[in-house]
Short mmCIF file of C-alpha atoms in Angstrom, two decimals:
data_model
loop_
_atom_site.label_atom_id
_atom_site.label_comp_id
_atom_site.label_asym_id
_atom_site.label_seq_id
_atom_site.Cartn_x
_atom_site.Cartn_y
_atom_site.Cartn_z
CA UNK A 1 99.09 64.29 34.62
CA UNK A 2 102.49 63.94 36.30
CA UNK A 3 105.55 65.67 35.11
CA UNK A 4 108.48 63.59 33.93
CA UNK A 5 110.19 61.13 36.16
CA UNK A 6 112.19 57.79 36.85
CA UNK A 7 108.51 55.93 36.74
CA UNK A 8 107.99 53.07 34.65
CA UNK A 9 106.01 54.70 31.04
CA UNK A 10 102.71 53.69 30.55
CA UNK A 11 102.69 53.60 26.91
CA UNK A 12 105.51 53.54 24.71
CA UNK A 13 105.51 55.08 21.27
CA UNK A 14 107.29 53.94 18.30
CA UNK A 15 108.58 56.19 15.67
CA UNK A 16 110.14 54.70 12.10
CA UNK A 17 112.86 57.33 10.76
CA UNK A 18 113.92 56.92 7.26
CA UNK A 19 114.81 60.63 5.16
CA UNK A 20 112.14 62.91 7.08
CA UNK A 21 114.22 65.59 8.93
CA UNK A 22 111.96 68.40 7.20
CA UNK A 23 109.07 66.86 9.28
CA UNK A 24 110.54 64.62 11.73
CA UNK A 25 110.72 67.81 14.83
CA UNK A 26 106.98 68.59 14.30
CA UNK A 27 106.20 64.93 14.87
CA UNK A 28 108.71 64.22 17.90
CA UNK A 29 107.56 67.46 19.61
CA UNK A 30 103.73 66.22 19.17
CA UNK A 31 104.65 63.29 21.14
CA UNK A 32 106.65 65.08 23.89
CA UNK A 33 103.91 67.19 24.78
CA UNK A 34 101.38 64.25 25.38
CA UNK A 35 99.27 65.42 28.44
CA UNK A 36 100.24 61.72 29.18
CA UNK A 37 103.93 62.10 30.56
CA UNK A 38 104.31 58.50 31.47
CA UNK A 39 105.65 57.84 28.20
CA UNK A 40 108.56 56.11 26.33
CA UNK A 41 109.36 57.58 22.70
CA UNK A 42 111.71 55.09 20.81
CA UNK A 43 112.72 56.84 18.01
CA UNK A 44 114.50 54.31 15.33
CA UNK A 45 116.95 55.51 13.13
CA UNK A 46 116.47 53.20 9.71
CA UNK A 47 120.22 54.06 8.62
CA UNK A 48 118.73 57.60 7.57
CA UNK A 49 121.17 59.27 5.26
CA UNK A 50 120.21 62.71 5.93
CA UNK A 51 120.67 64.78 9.36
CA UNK A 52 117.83 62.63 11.34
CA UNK A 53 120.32 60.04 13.20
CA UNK A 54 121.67 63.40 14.96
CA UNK A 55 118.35 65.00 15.49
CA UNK A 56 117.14 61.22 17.12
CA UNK A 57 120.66 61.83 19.43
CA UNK A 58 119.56 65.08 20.02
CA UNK A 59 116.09 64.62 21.66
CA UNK A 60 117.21 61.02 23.25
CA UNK A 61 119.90 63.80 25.27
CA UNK A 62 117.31 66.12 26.58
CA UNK A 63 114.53 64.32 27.54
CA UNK A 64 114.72 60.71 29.60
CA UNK A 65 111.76 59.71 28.05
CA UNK A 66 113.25 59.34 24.64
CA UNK A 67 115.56 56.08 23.12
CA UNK A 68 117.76 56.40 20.51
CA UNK A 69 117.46 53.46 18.16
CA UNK A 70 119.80 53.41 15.38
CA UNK A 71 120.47 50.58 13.00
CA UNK A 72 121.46 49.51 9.15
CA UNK A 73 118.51 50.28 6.59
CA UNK A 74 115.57 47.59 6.34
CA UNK A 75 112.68 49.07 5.50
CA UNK A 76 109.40 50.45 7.42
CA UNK A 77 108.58 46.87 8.95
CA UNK A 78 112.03 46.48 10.35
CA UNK A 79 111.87 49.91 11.80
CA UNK A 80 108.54 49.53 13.44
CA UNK A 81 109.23 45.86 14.54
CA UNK A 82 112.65 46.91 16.44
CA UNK A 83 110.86 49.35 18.45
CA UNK A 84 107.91 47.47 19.46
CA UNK A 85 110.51 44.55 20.25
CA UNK A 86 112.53 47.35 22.68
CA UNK A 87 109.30 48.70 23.92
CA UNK A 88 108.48 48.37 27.98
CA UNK A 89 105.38 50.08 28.36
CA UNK A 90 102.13 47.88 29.01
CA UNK A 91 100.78 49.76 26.10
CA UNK A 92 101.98 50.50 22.06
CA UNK A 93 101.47 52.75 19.91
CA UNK A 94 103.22 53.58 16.99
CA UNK A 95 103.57 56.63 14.72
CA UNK A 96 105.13 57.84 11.71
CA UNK A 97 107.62 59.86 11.20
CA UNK A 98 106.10 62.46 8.96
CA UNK A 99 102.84 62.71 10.63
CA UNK A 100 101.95 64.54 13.98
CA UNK A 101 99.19 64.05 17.09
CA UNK A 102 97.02 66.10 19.19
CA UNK A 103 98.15 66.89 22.72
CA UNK A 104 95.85 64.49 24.22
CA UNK A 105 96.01 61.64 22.11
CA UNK A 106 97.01 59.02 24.23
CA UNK A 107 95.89 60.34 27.59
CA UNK A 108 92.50 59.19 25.83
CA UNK A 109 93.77 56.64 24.36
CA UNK A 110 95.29 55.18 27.52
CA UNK A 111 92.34 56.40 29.44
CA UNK A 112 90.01 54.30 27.63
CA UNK A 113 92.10 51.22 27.81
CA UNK A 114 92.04 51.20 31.19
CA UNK A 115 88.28 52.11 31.70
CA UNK A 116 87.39 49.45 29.32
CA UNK A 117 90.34 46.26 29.74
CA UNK A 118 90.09 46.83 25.70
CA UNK A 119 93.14 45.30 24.09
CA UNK A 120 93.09 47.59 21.17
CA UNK A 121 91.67 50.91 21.21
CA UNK A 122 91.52 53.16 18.18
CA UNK A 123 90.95 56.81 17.25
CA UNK A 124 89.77 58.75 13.89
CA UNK A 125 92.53 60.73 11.84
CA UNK A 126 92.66 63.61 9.87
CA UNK A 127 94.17 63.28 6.33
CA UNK A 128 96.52 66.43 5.67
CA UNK A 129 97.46 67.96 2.62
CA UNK A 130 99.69 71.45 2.96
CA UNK A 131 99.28 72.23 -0.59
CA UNK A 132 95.34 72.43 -0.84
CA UNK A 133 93.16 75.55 -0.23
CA UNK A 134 93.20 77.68 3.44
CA UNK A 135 90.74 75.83 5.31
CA UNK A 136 91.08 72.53 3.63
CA UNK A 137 93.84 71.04 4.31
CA UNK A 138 92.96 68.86 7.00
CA UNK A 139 90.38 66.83 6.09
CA UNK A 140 88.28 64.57 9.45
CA UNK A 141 88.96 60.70 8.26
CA UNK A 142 87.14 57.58 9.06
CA UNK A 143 83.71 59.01 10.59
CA UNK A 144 82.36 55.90 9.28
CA UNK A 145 84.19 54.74 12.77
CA UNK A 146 81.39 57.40 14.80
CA UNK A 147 78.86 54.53 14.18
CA UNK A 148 81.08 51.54 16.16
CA UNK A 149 79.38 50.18 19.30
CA UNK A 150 79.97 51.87 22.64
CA UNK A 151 82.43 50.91 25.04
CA UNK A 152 83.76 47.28 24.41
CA UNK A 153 83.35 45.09 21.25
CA UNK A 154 84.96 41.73 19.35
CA UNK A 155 87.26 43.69 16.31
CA UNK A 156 85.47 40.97 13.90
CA UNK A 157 81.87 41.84 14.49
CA UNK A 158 81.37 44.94 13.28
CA UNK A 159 82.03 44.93 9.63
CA UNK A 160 82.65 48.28 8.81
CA UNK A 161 85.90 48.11 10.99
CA UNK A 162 87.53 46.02 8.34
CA UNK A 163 86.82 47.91 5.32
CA UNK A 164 88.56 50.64 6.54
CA UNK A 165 91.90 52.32 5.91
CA UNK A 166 93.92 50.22 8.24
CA UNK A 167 96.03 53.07 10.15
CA UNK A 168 98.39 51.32 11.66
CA UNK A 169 99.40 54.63 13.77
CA UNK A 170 95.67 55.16 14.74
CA UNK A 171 95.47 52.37 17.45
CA UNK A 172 96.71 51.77 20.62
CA UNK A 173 97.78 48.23 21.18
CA UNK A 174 98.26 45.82 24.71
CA UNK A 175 102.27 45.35 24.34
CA UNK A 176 102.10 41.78 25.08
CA UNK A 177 99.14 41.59 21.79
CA UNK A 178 101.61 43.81 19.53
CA UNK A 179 104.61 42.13 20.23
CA UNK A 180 102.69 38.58 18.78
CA UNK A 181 102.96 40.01 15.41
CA UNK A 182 105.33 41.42 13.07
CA UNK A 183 105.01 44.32 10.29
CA UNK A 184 106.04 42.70 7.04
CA UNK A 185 110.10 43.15 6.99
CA UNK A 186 110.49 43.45 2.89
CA UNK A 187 112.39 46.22 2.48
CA UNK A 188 110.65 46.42 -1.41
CA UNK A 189 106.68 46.06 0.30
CA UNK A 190 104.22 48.78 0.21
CA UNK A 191 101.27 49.08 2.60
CA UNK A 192 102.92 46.98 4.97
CA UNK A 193 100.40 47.81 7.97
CA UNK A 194 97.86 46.24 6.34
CA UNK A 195 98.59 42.12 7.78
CA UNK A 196 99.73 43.57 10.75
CA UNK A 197 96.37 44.92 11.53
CA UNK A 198 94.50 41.92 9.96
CA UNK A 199 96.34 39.78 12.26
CA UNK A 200 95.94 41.83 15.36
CA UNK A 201 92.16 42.30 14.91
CA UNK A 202 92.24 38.24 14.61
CA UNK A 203 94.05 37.84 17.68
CA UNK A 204 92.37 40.65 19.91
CA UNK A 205 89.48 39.67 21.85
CA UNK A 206 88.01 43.25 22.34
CA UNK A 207 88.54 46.90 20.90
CA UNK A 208 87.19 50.20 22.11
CA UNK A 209 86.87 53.18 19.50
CA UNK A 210 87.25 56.92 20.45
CA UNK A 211 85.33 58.56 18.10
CA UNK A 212 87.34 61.61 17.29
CA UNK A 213 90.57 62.55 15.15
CA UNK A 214 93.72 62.56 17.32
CA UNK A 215 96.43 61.85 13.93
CA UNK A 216 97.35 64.43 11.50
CA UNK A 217 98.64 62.02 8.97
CA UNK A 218 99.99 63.65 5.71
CA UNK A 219 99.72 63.18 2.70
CA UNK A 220 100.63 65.15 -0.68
CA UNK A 221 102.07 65.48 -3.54
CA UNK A 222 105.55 64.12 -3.72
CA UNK A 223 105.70 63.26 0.36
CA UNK A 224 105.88 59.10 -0.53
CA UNK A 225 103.31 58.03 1.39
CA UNK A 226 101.97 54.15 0.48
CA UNK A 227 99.52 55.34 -1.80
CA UNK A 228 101.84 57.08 -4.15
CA UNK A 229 104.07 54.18 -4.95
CA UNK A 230 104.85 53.71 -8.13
CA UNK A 231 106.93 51.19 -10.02
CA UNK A 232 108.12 47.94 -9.02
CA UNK A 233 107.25 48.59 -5.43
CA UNK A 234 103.84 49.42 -5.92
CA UNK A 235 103.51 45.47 -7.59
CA UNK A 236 104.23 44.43 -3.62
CA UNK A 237 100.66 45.62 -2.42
CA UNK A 238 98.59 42.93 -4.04
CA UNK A 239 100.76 40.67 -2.33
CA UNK A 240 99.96 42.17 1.37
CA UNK A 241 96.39 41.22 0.67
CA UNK A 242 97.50 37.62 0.06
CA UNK A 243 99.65 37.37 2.95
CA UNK A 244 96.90 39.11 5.36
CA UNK A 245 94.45 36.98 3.85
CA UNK A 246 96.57 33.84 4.49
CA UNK A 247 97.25 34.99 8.23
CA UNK A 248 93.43 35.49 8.69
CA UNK A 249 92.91 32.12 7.27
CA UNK A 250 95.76 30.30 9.44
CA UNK A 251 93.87 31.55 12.74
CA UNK A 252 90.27 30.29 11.57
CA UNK A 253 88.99 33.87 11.54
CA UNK A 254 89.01 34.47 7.43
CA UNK A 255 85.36 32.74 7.16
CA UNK A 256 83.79 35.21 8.91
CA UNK A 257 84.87 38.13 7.56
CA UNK A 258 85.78 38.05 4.22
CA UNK A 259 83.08 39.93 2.43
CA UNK A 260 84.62 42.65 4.45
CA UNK A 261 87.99 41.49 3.91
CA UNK A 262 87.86 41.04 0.11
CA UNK A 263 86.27 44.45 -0.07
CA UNK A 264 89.47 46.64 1.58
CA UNK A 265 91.69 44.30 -0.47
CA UNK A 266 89.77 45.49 -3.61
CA UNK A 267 89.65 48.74 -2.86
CA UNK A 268 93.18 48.96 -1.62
CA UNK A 269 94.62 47.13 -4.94
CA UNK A 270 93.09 49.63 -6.75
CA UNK A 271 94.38 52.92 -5.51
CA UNK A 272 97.88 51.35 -6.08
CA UNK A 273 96.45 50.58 -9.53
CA UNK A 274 95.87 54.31 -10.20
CA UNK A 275 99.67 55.74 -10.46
CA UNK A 276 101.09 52.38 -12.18
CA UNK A 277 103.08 52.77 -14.96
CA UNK A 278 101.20 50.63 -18.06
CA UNK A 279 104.26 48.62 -18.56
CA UNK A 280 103.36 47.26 -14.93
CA UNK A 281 99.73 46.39 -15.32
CA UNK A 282 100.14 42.69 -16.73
CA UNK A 283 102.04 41.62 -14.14
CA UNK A 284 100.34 43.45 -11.38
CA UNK A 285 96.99 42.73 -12.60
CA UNK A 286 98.82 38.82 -11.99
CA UNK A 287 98.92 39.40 -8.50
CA UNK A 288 96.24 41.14 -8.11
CA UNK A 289 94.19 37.99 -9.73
CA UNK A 290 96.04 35.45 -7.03
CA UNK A 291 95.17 37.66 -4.20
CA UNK A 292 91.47 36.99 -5.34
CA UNK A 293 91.93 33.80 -6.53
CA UNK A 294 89.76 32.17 -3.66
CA UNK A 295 86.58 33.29 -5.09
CA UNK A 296 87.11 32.31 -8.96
CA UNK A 297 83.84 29.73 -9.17
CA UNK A 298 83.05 30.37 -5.20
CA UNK A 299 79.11 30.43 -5.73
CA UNK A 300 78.56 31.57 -2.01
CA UNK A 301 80.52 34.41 -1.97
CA UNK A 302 77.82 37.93 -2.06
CA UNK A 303 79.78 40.56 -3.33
CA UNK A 304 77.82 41.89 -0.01
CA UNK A 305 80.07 45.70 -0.19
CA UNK A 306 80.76 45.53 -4.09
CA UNK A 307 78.97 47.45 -6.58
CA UNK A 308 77.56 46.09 -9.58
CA UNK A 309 80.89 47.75 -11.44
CA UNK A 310 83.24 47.11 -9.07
CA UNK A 311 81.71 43.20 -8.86
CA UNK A 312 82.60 42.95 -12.16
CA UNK A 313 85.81 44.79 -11.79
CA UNK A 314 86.63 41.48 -9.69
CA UNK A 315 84.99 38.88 -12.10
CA UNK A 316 86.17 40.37 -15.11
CA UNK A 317 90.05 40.15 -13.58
CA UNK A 318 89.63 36.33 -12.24
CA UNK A 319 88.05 35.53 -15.76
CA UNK A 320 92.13 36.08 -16.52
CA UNK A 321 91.65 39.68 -17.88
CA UNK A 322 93.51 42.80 -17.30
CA UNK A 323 91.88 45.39 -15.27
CA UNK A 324 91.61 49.18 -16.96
CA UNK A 325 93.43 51.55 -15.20
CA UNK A 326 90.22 53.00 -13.83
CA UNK A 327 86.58 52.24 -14.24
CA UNK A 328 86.03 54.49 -17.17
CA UNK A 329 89.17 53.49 -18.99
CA UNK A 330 88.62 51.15 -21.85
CA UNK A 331 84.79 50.74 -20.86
CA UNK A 332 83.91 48.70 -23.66
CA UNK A 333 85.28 45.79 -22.64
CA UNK A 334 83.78 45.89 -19.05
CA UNK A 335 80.56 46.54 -21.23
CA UNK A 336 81.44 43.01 -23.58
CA UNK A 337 82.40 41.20 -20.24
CA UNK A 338 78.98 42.55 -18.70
CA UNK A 339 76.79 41.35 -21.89
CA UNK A 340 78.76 37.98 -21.60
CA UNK A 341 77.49 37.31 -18.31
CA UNK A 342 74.05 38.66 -18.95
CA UNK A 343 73.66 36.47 -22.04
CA UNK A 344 75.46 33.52 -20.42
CA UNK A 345 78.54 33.69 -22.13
CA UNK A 346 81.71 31.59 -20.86
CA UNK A 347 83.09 34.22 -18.17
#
């Protein structure tokens, strides 16, 4: 590839900045040494209090290929919408501030697009953890993703792409598809990727997968990732699945994939479950129950991905109970609900 120049970038990359200057240089400098040069890095200051609005100035003065986005504090989806929005490149991508990417990444990402006219193209990740044991702390993601199609597909016909962790930052995305949708903007919401996605894969017509990890995305211990919210916020993720759900459903695409669908918002509602404080449960286990409420008495739906426990995880939870805070927490009364049902007991 070309070195730097006044050429318009082929893909632009998005980066959200909110309190990360401790990782945000290992992620910028992944980007700037793409083997793709033809690339524009909008980095967007999210009114970070710490030293990263001068390390965003910094880069944006020595390299042309870098914007400087700063603006008042919104949240994630505010971040990530502002860039996209400023964005010129045919192609998107967007990554976080606190994770990192191969050399290559979108030279094959890019590549592929073009090869295949895909409008969404995605890789494999690894999930990192700095604090496990020498050797295993990056660990190879979604190889459930090695058994997609070849070359071109619809997003919405392979199953197994929906169940997935959604990875926002994974995917490559045709600028005019991204800039249809917007990340949720609540600056309270957690897991906010998730209707993005949902509403992207509705609206694509074809995706191409690149079946190797190209994302080191991090997560341990204390870094704040989604799936360590606690608290109030952590209540908001229940709600995503309602609101992707309800996009899915407004473009006539929900039908067809929501054994899938259900099955990542299950599985999703329940790592957030995992951390909450017991206080919470009642009312999360509230939204958590609306979310679902669509198949309360819906004869037709399978269960298809479930199993038998985590079918009547979901039954058990639109029958207006509580969920434990695991599956082997207070067993005995998944073990009444489960001799209810197999005696014919009201559910």
């Amino acid at each position: 590839m070309s070195t730097p120049d006044s050429r318009s970038p082929l893909v632009s990359v998005v980066v959200p900045i909110y309190k990360v200057e401790r990782y945000l240089r290992q992620c910028v400098d992944s980007i700037l040494a793409q083997t793709l040069r033809e690339i524009e890095v909008i980095l967007v200051d999210d009114g970070s209090p710490d030293n990263c609005p001068a390390m965003v100035d910094e880069y944006a003065a020595r390299d042309p290929r870098v914007v400087a986005v700063h603006q008042p504090n919104g949240g994630y989806g505010k971040a990530v919408n502002a860039g996209i929005a400023r964005a010129t490149a045919p192609y998107i991508g967007v990554i976080e501030s606190d994770d990192w990417i191969e050399p290559t990444m979108y030279e094959k990402l890019y590549k592929r697009a073009c090869e295949t006219g895909a409008d969404l193209v995605k890789c494999r990740f690894w999930r990192y953890d700095s604090t496990a044991p020498a050797g295993q702390q990056d660990v190879e993601e979604l190889k459930v993703l090695d058994g997609a199609p070849e070359g071109v597909f619809h997003p919405l016909e392979w199953d197994p792409l929906i169940m997935i962790h959604v990875s926002l930052w994974s995917y490559l995305y045709k600028a005019e598809l991204a800039k249809q949708v917007k990340v949720l903007e609540s600056a309270s919401a957690a897991y906010q990727d998730g209707p993005f996605v949902f509403e992207i894969l509705a609206r694509a017509q074809s995706i191409s997968i690149v079946k190797e990890p190209l994302v080191h995305y991090r997560s341990e211990a204390g870094q704040g990732n989604s799936g360590q919210q606690t608290g109030r916020r952590a209540l908001q993720a229940p709600a995503t699945v309602a609101v992707a759900r309800d996009a899915l459903a407004r473009l006539g695409k929900l039908e067809c994939i929501r054994e899938s669908f259900y099955y990542w918002g299950y599985g999703m509602c329940r790592i957030f479950m995992e951390n909450l404080q017991p206080e919470l449960r009642g009312e999360y286990c509230a939204l958590y129950r609306a979310a679902f409420a669509p198949l309360k008495g819906d004869k037709s739906f399978a269960y298809k991905y479930f199993s038998a426990w985590q079918e009547d995880d979901v039954r058990w939870l639109l029958a207006g109970h509580d969920l434990p805070k695991t599956r082997w927490h207070n067993a005995w009364f998944m073990l009444r609900y489960k001799l209810r049902r197999m005696f014919g007991g009201k559910r």
